[in-house]
Tab-separated table of C-alpha atoms in Angstrom:
chain	number	residue	atom	x	y	z
A	1	MET	CA	0.000	0.000	0.000
A	2	GLY	CA	2.857	2.436	0.632
A	3	ILE	CA	3.671	4.776	3.502
A	4	VAL	CA	1.658	6.921	5.912
A	5	ALA	CA	2.546	9.473	8.586
A	6	GLY	CA	1.376	10.006	12.155
A	7	LEU	CA	1.732	13.419	13.720
A	8	ASP	CA	1.522	13.896	17.488
A	9	SER	CA	1.234	17.479	18.729
A	10	SER	CA	1.802	17.155	22.477
A	11	PRO	CA	1.797	20.053	24.988
A	12	ASP	CA	5.537	20.629	24.401
A	13	PHE	CA	6.506	19.331	20.961
A	14	THR	CA	5.491	17.806	17.638
A	15	ARG	CA	6.681	14.314	16.764
A	16	ILE	CA	6.116	12.739	13.353
A	17	VAL	CA	6.607	9.088	12.405
A	18	VAL	CA	6.462	7.742	8.854
A	19	CYS	CA	5.339	4.101	8.808
A	20	ASP	CA	4.921	1.239	6.370
A	21	THR	CA	1.168	0.867	5.823
A	22	ASP	CA	1.207	-2.935	5.957
A	23	SER	CA	3.461	-3.699	8.941
A	24	GLY	CA	3.530	-0.400	10.866
A	25	ALA	CA	7.351	-0.403	10.867
A	26	VAL	CA	8.676	3.113	11.580
A	27	LEU	CA	10.754	4.210	8.575
A	28	ARG	CA	11.531	7.856	9.388
A	29	GLN	CA	10.805	10.314	12.178
A	30	GLY	CA	10.923	14.040	12.898
A	31	TYR	CA	10.753	16.179	16.018
A	32	ALA	CA	10.477	19.868	16.928
A	33	PRO	CA	9.622	21.668	20.182
A	34	HIS	CA	6.746	24.138	20.177
A	35	PRO	CA	8.022	27.732	20.016
A	36	VAL	CA	6.143	28.586	23.206
A	37	GLU	CA	7.581	30.666	26.020
A	38	SER	CA	6.854	29.609	29.571
A	39	PRO	CA	4.971	32.121	31.703
A	40	ASP	CA	6.830	33.896	34.509
A	41	GLY	CA	7.741	31.372	37.161
A	42	GLY	CA	8.226	28.495	34.723
A	43	GLY	CA	5.793	25.695	33.977
A	44	ARG	CA	3.588	25.337	30.927
A	45	PRO	CA	1.535	28.287	29.720
A	46	SER	CA	-2.225	27.907	30.032
A	47	ASP	CA	-2.841	30.029	26.910
A	48	VAL	CA	-1.115	29.165	23.623
A	49	ASP	CA	-1.369	30.666	20.143
A	50	PRO	CA	-2.258	27.601	18.030
A	51	GLN	CA	-0.008	28.948	15.258
A	52	ALA	CA	2.838	27.658	17.469
A	53	TRP	CA	1.603	24.115	16.790
A	54	LEU	CA	1.715	24.745	13.027
A	55	LEU	CA	5.232	26.228	13.191
A	56	SER	CA	6.450	23.213	15.164
A	57	LEU	CA	4.707	20.855	12.713
A	58	GLY	CA	6.427	22.532	9.762
A	59	GLU	CA	9.819	22.257	11.438
A	60	ALA	CA	9.310	18.587	12.399
A	61	ALA	CA	8.300	17.768	8.802
A	62	GLY	CA	11.381	19.472	7.323
A	63	GLY	CA	13.995	17.819	5.140
A	64	GLY	CA	11.492	15.989	2.938
A	65	LEU	CA	10.247	13.805	5.821
A	66	LEU	CA	6.758	13.460	4.278
A	67	GLU	CA	7.938	12.682	0.748
A	68	GLY	CA	5.897	9.846	-0.752
A	69	VAL	CA	3.414	9.791	2.157
A	70	GLN	CA	-0.166	9.027	1.016
A	71	ALA	CA	-2.089	9.792	4.218
A	72	ILE	CA	-1.575	11.612	7.524
A	73	GLY	CA	-3.181	11.012	10.915
A	74	VAL	CA	-3.155	13.661	13.649
A	75	SER	CA	-3.003	13.097	17.397
A	76	ALA	CA	-2.889	16.088	19.744
A	77	GLN	CA	-3.015	17.066	23.384
A	78	GLN	CA	-6.414	16.642	24.946
A	79	ASN	CA	-8.423	19.331	26.700
A	80	ALA	CA	-7.073	22.184	24.533
A	81	VAL	CA	-9.972	24.264	23.233
A	82	VAL	CA	-9.628	26.721	20.321
A	83	PRO	CA	-12.429	29.331	20.256
A	84	LEU	CA	-13.045	30.720	16.738
A	85	ASP	CA	-15.220	33.571	15.521
A	86	ALA	CA	-17.779	33.243	12.715
A	87	GLN	CA	-14.998	33.752	10.101
A	88	GLY	CA	-12.848	30.960	11.577
A	89	ASN	CA	-10.258	33.253	13.191
A	90	THR	CA	-9.070	32.638	16.748
A	91	VAL	CA	-10.946	34.788	19.268
A	92	ARG	CA	-8.121	34.422	21.812
A	93	PRO	CA	-5.221	31.991	22.347
A	94	ALA	CA	-6.131	28.320	22.808
A	95	MET	CA	-6.820	27.334	26.413
A	96	VAL	CA	-4.727	24.279	27.246
A	97	GLY	CA	-4.096	21.956	30.191
A	98	GLY	CA	-5.737	22.357	33.564
A	99	ASP	CA	-5.018	25.101	36.049
A	100	LYS	CA	-6.276	26.619	39.278
A	101	ARG	CA	-8.265	29.374	37.538
A	102	THR	CA	-10.818	26.871	36.174
A	103	GLN	CA	-11.412	24.906	39.405
A	104	VAL	CA	-14.094	27.362	40.537
A	105	ALA	CA	-15.731	27.110	37.088
A	106	ALA	CA	-15.817	23.289	37.402
A	107	ALA	CA	-17.553	23.441	40.802
A	108	ASP	CA	-19.907	26.094	39.430
A	109	LEU	CA	-20.930	23.866	36.503
A	110	ILE	CA	-21.452	20.792	38.686
A	111	ASP	CA	-23.928	22.780	40.814
A	112	ALA	CA	-25.603	24.402	37.775
A	113	LEU	CA	-26.717	21.029	36.364
A	114	GLY	CA	-27.705	19.553	39.714
A	115	GLY	CA	-24.665	17.621	40.919
A	116	ARG	CA	-22.157	14.957	39.920
A	117	GLU	CA	-24.770	12.278	39.175
A	118	ALA	CA	-26.551	14.583	36.710
A	119	TRP	CA	-23.301	15.143	34.783
A	120	ALA	CA	-22.414	11.441	34.786
A	121	GLN	CA	-25.834	10.623	33.319
A	122	ALA	CA	-25.574	13.442	30.753
A	123	VAL	CA	-22.071	12.936	29.335
A	124	GLY	CA	-20.350	10.169	31.296
A	125	CYS	CA	-18.018	12.443	33.250
A	126	VAL	CA	-18.060	15.079	35.967
A	127	PRO	CA	-16.474	18.429	34.937
A	128	GLN	CA	-12.788	18.732	35.830
A	129	ALA	CA	-10.603	21.847	35.752
A	130	ALA	CA	-8.862	20.785	32.525
A	131	GLN	CA	-11.928	19.974	30.430
A	132	PRO	CA	-13.093	22.205	27.559
A	133	ILE	CA	-16.571	22.694	29.047
A	134	THR	CA	-15.060	24.112	32.243
A	135	LYS	CA	-12.868	26.478	30.215
A	136	LEU	CA	-15.991	27.738	28.437
A	137	ARG	CA	-17.577	28.584	31.801
A	138	TRP	CA	-14.389	30.397	32.839
A	139	LEU	CA	-14.386	32.305	29.525
A	140	ALA	CA	-18.011	33.399	29.944
A	141	ARG	CA	-17.336	34.597	33.501
A	142	THR	CA	-13.913	36.196	32.965
A	143	GLU	CA	-13.808	37.331	29.314
A	144	PRO	CA	-17.476	37.890	28.395
A	145	GLU	CA	-16.649	39.782	25.176
A	146	ASN	CA	-14.480	36.904	23.905
A	147	ALA	CA	-17.168	34.428	24.956
A	148	GLN	CA	-19.759	36.412	22.977
A	149	ARG	CA	-17.545	36.438	19.852
A	150	THR	CA	-16.978	32.673	20.009
A	151	ALA	CA	-19.003	31.015	17.245
A	152	ILE	CA	-17.086	27.766	16.601
A	153	LEU	CA	-15.303	25.397	19.002
A	154	LEU	CA	-12.460	23.095	17.973
A	155	GLN	CA	-10.004	20.977	19.930
A	156	ALA	CA	-6.284	20.856	19.107
A	157	HIS	CA	-6.452	17.871	16.726
A	158	ASP	CA	-9.614	19.201	15.036
A	159	TRP	CA	-7.917	22.563	14.436
A	160	LEU	CA	-4.724	20.991	13.036
A	161	VAL	CA	-6.687	18.705	10.680
A	162	TRP	CA	-8.749	21.706	9.536
A	163	GLN	CA	-5.572	23.721	8.852
A	164	LEU	CA	-3.922	20.848	6.934
A	165	LEU	CA	-7.029	20.635	4.724
A	166	GLY	CA	-6.896	24.369	3.944
A	167	ARG	CA	-9.667	25.479	6.374
A	168	PRO	CA	-12.651	23.944	4.547
A	169	VAL	CA	-16.281	24.760	5.418
A	170	ARG	CA	-16.715	21.285	6.920
A	171	ARG	CA	-15.054	20.779	10.288
A	172	THR	CA	-14.747	17.298	11.776
A	173	THR	CA	-13.692	15.470	14.924
A	174	ASP	CA	-13.697	11.885	16.206
A	175	ARG	CA	-15.508	10.121	19.059
A	176	GLY	CA	-12.341	9.892	21.153
A	177	GLY	CA	-11.633	13.606	21.132
A	178	ALA	CA	-15.300	14.542	21.510
A	179	SER	CA	-15.720	12.264	24.540
A	180	GLY	CA	-13.333	14.372	26.637
A	181	THR	CA	-15.035	17.721	26.030
A	182	GLY	CA	-17.789	17.487	28.649
A	183	TYR	CA	-20.450	18.253	26.027
A	184	TRP	CA	-20.534	14.983	24.039
A	185	SER	CA	-21.839	11.683	25.427
A	186	ALA	CA	-20.030	8.436	24.633
A	187	ALA	CA	-23.169	6.540	25.712
A	188	THR	CA	-25.526	8.236	23.231
A	189	GLY	CA	-22.947	9.220	20.606
A	190	GLY	CA	-24.329	12.764	20.471
A	191	TYR	CA	-23.543	16.333	21.485
A	192	ARG	CA	-25.288	18.125	24.334
A	193	PRO	CA	-25.541	21.698	22.925
A	194	ASP	CA	-27.576	22.641	26.001
A	195	LEU	CA	-24.466	22.064	28.132
A	196	VAL	CA	-22.371	24.290	25.851
A	197	GLU	CA	-25.024	26.966	26.340
A	198	LEU	CA	-25.019	26.373	30.107
A	199	ALA	CA	-21.249	26.948	30.160
A	200	LEU	CA	-20.739	29.639	27.491
A	201	GLY	CA	-24.088	31.395	27.538
A	202	HIS	CA	-25.048	30.738	23.908
A	203	GLN	CA	-24.993	28.098	21.141
A	204	VAL	CA	-21.967	27.579	18.858
A	205	MET	CA	-21.023	25.432	15.853
A	206	LEU	CA	-19.421	22.110	16.829
A	207	PRO	CA	-17.400	19.844	14.518
A	208	GLU	CA	-19.126	16.867	12.881
A	209	VAL	CA	-18.213	13.575	14.618
A	210	ILE	CA	-17.186	11.078	11.917
A	211	GLY	CA	-16.242	7.380	12.099
A	212	PRO	CA	-12.859	5.967	13.192
A	213	ALA	CA	-11.910	4.874	9.655
A	214	ASP	CA	-13.328	7.946	7.905
A	215	ALA	CA	-11.179	10.559	6.199
A	216	ALA	CA	-11.607	14.184	7.260
A	217	GLY	CA	-10.756	15.115	3.681
A	218	THR	CA	-8.002	15.392	1.085
A	219	THR	CA	-5.507	18.231	0.687
A	220	PRO	CA	-5.295	20.091	-2.662
A	221	GLU	CA	-2.167	17.953	-3.325
A	222	GLY	CA	-4.219	14.761	-2.921
A	223	LEU	CA	-2.955	13.796	0.532
A	224	LEU	CA	-5.618	12.015	2.579
A	225	ILE	CA	-6.069	13.284	6.162
A	226	SER	CA	-7.765	10.908	8.610
A	227	VAL	CA	-10.167	12.074	11.329
A	228	GLY	CA	-7.491	12.437	14.040
A	229	THR	CA	-7.935	11.840	17.775
A	230	GLY	CA	-6.722	12.773	21.275
A	231	GLU	CA	-3.314	11.667	22.550
A	232	THR	CA	-4.695	9.102	25.023
A	233	MET	CA	-6.769	7.369	22.334
A	234	ALA	CA	-3.928	7.524	19.803
A	235	ALA	CA	-1.447	5.990	22.282
A	236	ALA	CA	-3.898	3.152	23.088
A	237	PHE	CA	-4.344	2.544	19.338
A	238	GLY	CA	-0.570	2.659	18.759
A	239	LEU	CA	-0.008	0.109	21.544
A	240	GLY	CA	-2.581	-2.150	19.905
A	241	ILE	CA	-4.630	-2.770	23.061
A	242	GLY	CA	-7.980	-4.535	22.814
A	243	LEU	CA	-10.629	-6.173	25.004
A	244	GLY	CA	-9.065	-7.622	28.158
A	245	ASP	CA	-6.251	-5.047	28.145
A	246	ALA	CA	-5.730	-2.225	30.625
A	247	VAL	CA	-3.103	0.522	30.536
A	248	VAL	CA	-1.586	1.912	33.729
A	249	SER	CA	0.321	5.179	33.172
A	250	LEU	CA	2.862	6.191	35.773
A	251	GLY	CA	3.238	9.961	35.660
A	252	ALA	CA	3.377	12.298	38.680
A	253	SER	CA	-0.280	11.277	38.910
A	254	GLY	CA	-1.524	7.943	37.602
A	255	SER	CA	-4.233	6.780	35.258
A	256	VAL	CA	-5.812	3.426	34.529
A	257	MET	CA	-7.818	2.822	31.361
A	258	ALA	CA	-9.193	-0.250	29.642
A	259	VAL	CA	-10.985	-1.149	26.431
A	260	HIS	CA	-14.657	-1.960	27.003
A	261	PRO	CA	-17.580	-2.551	24.611
A	262	GLU	CA	-19.903	-0.036	26.284
A	263	ALA	CA	-19.824	3.352	27.997
A	264	LEU	CA	-19.765	3.237	31.796
A	265	VAL	CA	-21.858	5.842	33.622
A	266	ASP	CA	-20.498	6.506	37.102
A	267	GLY	CA	-22.230	8.971	39.397
A	268	SER	CA	-19.293	9.089	41.830
A	269	GLY	CA	-17.192	10.717	39.116
A	270	MET	CA	-14.367	8.193	39.575
A	271	ILE	CA	-14.791	6.782	36.052
A	272	THR	CA	-14.521	9.074	33.051
A	273	ALA	CA	-16.391	7.485	30.129
A	274	LEU	CA	-14.169	8.186	27.123
A	275	ALA	CA	-14.517	6.675	23.656
A	276	ASP	CA	-11.498	5.153	21.925
A	277	ALA	CA	-10.188	5.494	18.363
A	278	THR	CA	-11.744	2.242	17.096
A	279	GLY	CA	-15.470	2.478	17.920
A	280	MET	CA	-15.119	0.930	21.391
A	281	HIS	CA	-14.989	2.665	24.780
A	282	LEU	CA	-12.101	3.650	27.028
A	283	PRO	CA	-13.184	4.122	30.665
A	284	VAL	CA	-10.477	5.935	32.642
A	285	VAL	CA	-9.837	6.137	36.382
A	286	THR	CA	-7.281	8.658	37.663
A	287	THR	CA	-5.197	8.764	40.826
A	288	LEU	CA	-3.463	11.967	41.927
A	289	ASN	CA	-0.463	10.182	43.430
A	290	ALA	CA	1.815	7.945	41.409
A	291	VAL	CA	5.474	8.873	40.794
A	292	ARG	CA	5.136	11.897	43.106
A	293	THR	CA	4.881	9.292	45.912
A	294	LEU	CA	8.252	7.853	44.894
A	295	ARG	CA	9.861	11.291	44.552
A	296	GLY	CA	8.607	12.253	48.019
A	297	ALA	CA	10.030	9.046	49.531
A	298	ALA	CA	13.386	9.560	47.791
A	299	GLU	CA	13.623	13.114	49.173
A	300	LEU	CA	12.653	11.956	52.660
A	301	LEU	CA	15.378	9.296	52.562
A	302	GLY	CA	17.970	11.692	51.106
A	303	LEU	CA	18.334	9.705	47.870
A	304	PRO	CA	19.368	11.424	44.632
A	305	ASP	CA	17.001	9.663	42.238
A	306	LEU	CA	14.309	6.999	41.775
A	307	GLU	CA	16.855	4.387	40.675
A	308	SER	CA	18.495	4.640	44.123
A	309	LEU	CA	15.054	4.346	45.784
A	310	SER	CA	14.341	1.230	43.715
A	311	ASP	CA	17.709	-0.342	44.647
A	312	LEU	CA	17.001	0.326	48.329
A	313	ALA	CA	13.440	-1.083	48.092
A	314	MET	CA	14.769	-4.317	46.585
A	315	LYS	CA	16.629	-4.945	49.878
A	316	SER	CA	13.243	-5.237	51.631
A	317	THR	CA	10.633	-7.964	51.102
A	318	PRO	CA	6.961	-7.971	49.948
A	319	GLY	CA	4.833	-6.350	52.655
A	320	SER	CA	7.657	-3.993	53.719
A	321	HIS	CA	7.847	-5.655	57.170
A	322	GLY	CA	4.310	-4.456	57.931
A	323	LEU	CA	4.755	-0.846	56.798
A	324	VAL	CA	1.805	0.457	54.752
A	325	LEU	CA	1.826	3.814	52.999
A	326	LEU	CA	-1.506	5.304	51.878
A	327	PRO	CA	0.021	7.573	49.223
A	328	TYR	CA	-2.577	10.361	49.299
A	329	LEU	CA	0.043	13.121	49.381
A	330	GLU	CA	-1.933	15.571	47.223
A	331	GLY	CA	-5.333	14.482	48.456
A	332	GLU	CA	-6.814	11.812	46.174
A	333	ARG	CA	-9.372	11.333	43.416
A	334	THR	CA	-9.628	7.525	43.668
A	335	PRO	CA	-10.830	7.174	46.374
A	336	ASN	CA	-12.457	10.627	46.417
A	337	LEU	CA	-10.560	12.212	49.321
A	338	PRO	CA	-9.594	15.668	48.009
A	339	HIS	CA	-8.523	17.148	51.350
A	340	THR	CA	-6.770	14.205	52.989
A	341	ALA	CA	-3.042	13.539	53.483
A	342	GLY	CA	-0.883	10.432	53.244
A	343	THR	CA	-0.703	7.886	56.063
A	344	LEU	CA	2.193	5.673	57.177
A	345	ALA	CA	0.968	2.759	59.282
A	346	GLY	CA	2.541	-0.336	60.832
A	347	LEU	CA	5.558	1.312	62.434
A	348	ARG	CA	7.417	-1.117	64.708
A	349	ARG	CA	11.005	-1.077	65.844
A	350	GLU	CA	11.981	-3.773	63.301
A	351	SER	CA	10.191	-2.040	60.423
A	352	MET	CA	11.841	1.352	60.962
A	353	LYS	CA	14.515	0.887	58.324
A	354	ALA	CA	15.084	2.886	55.168
A	355	GLU	CA	14.656	-0.098	52.829
A	356	HIS	CA	11.206	-0.932	54.266
A	357	LEU	CA	10.004	2.656	53.815
A	358	ALA	CA	11.347	2.608	50.240
A	359	ARG	CA	9.466	-0.628	49.529
A	360	ALA	CA	6.292	0.745	51.172
A	361	ALA	CA	6.403	3.730	48.794
A	362	PHE	CA	6.415	1.435	45.741
A	363	GLU	CA	3.745	-0.858	47.191
A	364	GLY	CA	1.583	2.101	48.263
A	365	MET	CA	1.732	3.653	44.785
A	366	LEU	CA	0.930	0.344	43.059
A	367	CYS	CA	-1.828	-0.591	45.542
A	368	GLY	CA	-3.434	2.823	44.870
A	369	LEU	CA	-3.376	2.021	41.149
A	370	ALA	CA	-4.684	-1.497	41.873
A	371	ASP	CA	-7.624	0.194	43.663
A	372	ALA	CA	-8.267	2.125	40.438
A	373	LEU	CA	-8.109	-1.118	38.432
A	374	ASP	CA	-10.614	-2.653	40.835
A	375	VAL	CA	-13.023	0.249	40.237
A	376	LEU	CA	-13.100	-0.831	36.561
A	377	ARG	CA	-13.215	-4.550	37.381
A	378	GLY	CA	-16.130	-3.852	39.729
A	379	ARG	CA	-18.068	-2.481	36.751
A	380	GLY	CA	-17.532	-5.619	34.661
A	381	VAL	CA	-14.398	-4.553	32.781
A	382	GLU	CA	-12.270	-7.597	31.989
A	383	VAL	CA	-8.548	-7.192	32.752
A	384	ARG	CA	-6.377	-10.059	31.512
A	385	ARG	CA	-3.151	-8.077	31.171
A	386	VAL	CA	-1.882	-4.653	32.161
A	387	PHE	CA	0.361	-2.459	30.006
A	388	LEU	CA	2.607	-0.372	32.260
A	389	LEU	CA	3.736	2.959	30.786
A	390	GLY	CA	6.095	5.743	31.884
A	391	PRO	CA	9.819	5.872	32.739
A	392	ALA	CA	9.119	4.516	36.258
A	393	ALA	CA	7.822	1.283	34.673
A	394	GLU	CA	11.483	0.382	33.999
A	395	LEU	CA	12.428	0.451	37.715
A	396	PRO	CA	13.196	-3.037	39.130
A	397	ALA	CA	11.098	-2.384	42.268
A	398	VAL	CA	8.051	-1.543	40.105
A	399	GLN	CA	8.542	-4.612	37.919
A	400	ALA	CA	9.006	-6.869	40.964
A	401	ALA	CA	5.820	-5.724	42.704
A	402	ALA	CA	3.365	-4.822	39.909
A	403	PRO	CA	2.391	-8.327	38.661
A	404	MET	CA	1.649	-9.663	42.149
A	405	LEU	CA	-0.260	-6.529	43.247
A	406	PHE	CA	-2.273	-6.179	40.011
A	407	GLY	CA	-2.891	-9.941	40.050
A	408	THR	CA	-2.302	-10.363	36.333
A	409	GLN	CA	0.263	-10.400	33.549
A	410	VAL	CA	2.119	-7.082	33.218
A	411	VAL	CA	3.506	-5.897	29.877
A	412	VAL	CA	6.207	-3.197	29.848
A	413	PRO	CA	6.478	-1.888	26.269
A	414	GLN	CA	9.741	-0.418	25.042
A	415	PRO	CA	9.605	3.389	25.026
A	416	ALA	CA	8.251	4.606	21.661
A	417	ASP	CA	6.088	7.382	20.237
A	418	TYR	CA	2.863	5.409	20.624
A	419	ALA	CA	0.557	8.407	20.082
A	420	ALA	CA	2.287	9.237	16.769
A	421	ILE	CA	2.248	5.533	15.790
A	422	GLY	CA	-1.473	5.375	16.636
A	423	ALA	CA	-2.104	8.427	14.443
A	424	ALA	CA	-0.202	6.743	11.576
A	425	ARG	CA	-2.213	3.530	12.060
A	426	GLN	CA	-5.403	5.581	11.825
A	427	ALA	CA	-4.119	7.156	8.584
A	428	ALA	CA	-3.416	3.678	7.155
A	429	TRP	CA	-6.946	2.582	8.130
A	430	ALA	CA	-8.569	5.591	6.459
A	431	LEU	CA	-6.401	5.103	3.356
A	432	GLY	CA	-7.233	1.386	3.123
A	433	ALA	CA	-10.950	2.053	3.708
A	434	SER	CA	-10.977	4.722	0.968
A	435	GLN	CA	-9.256	2.326	-1.458
A	436	GLY	CA	-11.527	-0.598	-0.520
A	437	THR	CA	-8.624	-2.721	0.760
A	438	LEU	CA	-9.562	-2.470	4.465
A	439	ASP	CA	-12.862	-2.982	6.288
A	440	VAL	CA	-14.112	0.118	8.127
A	441	ARG	CA	-14.812	-2.154	11.125
A	442	ASN	CA	-11.304	-3.641	11.367
A	443	PRO	CA	-8.137	-1.538	11.634
A	444	PRO	CA	-4.882	-2.660	9.984
A	445	ALA	CA	-3.157	-5.418	11.958
A	446	TRP	CA	0.206	-3.868	12.764
A	447	GLN	CA	3.054	-5.447	14.723
A	448	GLY	CA	2.431	-5.069	18.450
A	449	ALA	CA	4.733	-3.096	20.715
A	450	VAL	CA	8.080	-4.735	21.557
A	451	ALA	CA	7.695	-5.453	25.251
A	452	GLN	CA	8.875	-7.242	28.357
A	453	VAL	CA	6.230	-9.619	29.777
A	454	LEU	CA	6.092	-10.179	33.545
A	455	GLU	CA	3.935	-12.876	35.204
A	456	PRO	CA	2.769	-12.922	38.840
A	457	GLY	CA	3.577	-16.662	39.058
A	458	ASP	CA	4.101	-18.024	42.570
A	459	GLU	CA	4.013	-14.512	44.028
A	460	LEU	CA	0.262	-14.119	43.424
A	461	ALA	CA	-0.758	-15.182	46.953
A	462	VAL	CA	1.908	-12.903	48.466
A	463	GLY	CA	0.601	-9.999	46.395
A	464	GLN	CA	-2.949	-10.661	47.583
A	465	ALA	CA	-1.771	-10.566	51.204
A	466	VAL	CA	-0.001	-7.217	50.622
A	467	ARG	CA	-3.159	-5.808	48.978
A	468	GLN	CA	-5.287	-7.005	51.920
A	469	GLN	CA	-2.898	-5.283	54.319
A	470	PHE	CA	-3.205	-2.035	52.281
A	471	VAL	CA	-7.018	-2.275	52.043
A	472	ALA	CA	-7.309	-2.916	55.803
A	473	VAL	CA	-5.334	0.263	56.579
A	474	ARG	CA	-7.307	2.261	53.997
A	475	GLU	CA	-10.643	1.076	55.427
A	476	GLN	CA	-9.545	1.785	58.983
A	477	THR	CA	-8.293	5.287	58.092
A	478	HIS	CA	-10.967	6.235	55.546
A	479	PRO	CA	-13.983	3.947	56.159
A	480	GLY	CA	-16.136	3.370	53.057
A	481	ALA	CA	-13.991	5.623	50.842
A	482	LEU	CA	-14.082	3.028	48.041
């Protein structure tokens, strides 16, 4: 069939991979940081001129990288909203990420519709500070003139696809991207314009949601552009996960997602009902404390890095000699304990050693993520294997404890640009569907991720005992939290 490209526009950079359409083998790649200045005090800006994404894209595609490419797929950061006026010009910079200024707007919206349960029933998720719908409420309250001028709403990947196609009259998006907005329901497959009006104060034009294998259009040069999707959905598609698979991401905070055939409505707000890039669903459960737990423990023990913490933890044994760390250092979302703190239990003279505290930090982090997995399992989501992502997944202490605590096979894929690969796979699907060589219901079967496979084996019973110890302390400290 030829070659296709996947473009991932993350919060900080653009990465492009050029892949063989049949096997998915990466043939060429490009990279460029976004030309975005940090605000005073460092950190990521919360307002970005979307032209920065285009400049970065152009730089990453330099040197003839896209020569011979027949189709392009676009993945981009989620939660970025680009408000346009009636002529398609940006009203103000894109609002990206999540920040403190929108937390009040989120609480405001939850109350305006009648509580968390009402939102879960309406769109499968409770408004969070980062979500587009919350940013619309903030815009209406803080910049009413800009809110009034806003006539069209696009997300980052929608806007990039639209630009690549030469800004046509038709604007499109996919189910995956739409499902994170807070105004599209994965359960019904439809927009809730009334919620946009609730947040922004008036109706706007929203992009048409098209199928996973559909093309958004063709450039004047004849290059096919697929529908595009959000980074989370693209990474899941690039990994090649399917039913029975869950993905645990170890960032400062953690997330657990799994492929499921139906949308899960959860009034507690613990499950966010996202759609994936294939026509299935991708329920997500988030924890606020993952690698930040390890960093805190390393600092407490005077260790220079996480590798040293891992080496120290390996000198202890499963169960950390009775030490249990509830890792709720920033409060917690799963369980919903926003104002709590962490707890260290089980202190005895023999357990008060640095290696046991190091081990307790790893076990506490992984038990917190196992709680999140159990939230999905409790709703009928099948988990036969867990993909473990993030640099911390390479640490020996994580790999030693994860299979026994998750109670299932753990797969640690080699680091790769899975979101960009997922975008390229989507482009190959759209190209094959348009040529009649691929079924719109079945994506191209690409080689899976190269990975290390870890089994719980004989340690399964030990892992269950450690989990029971963790759950007992959690229930004693925070009765009925989960």
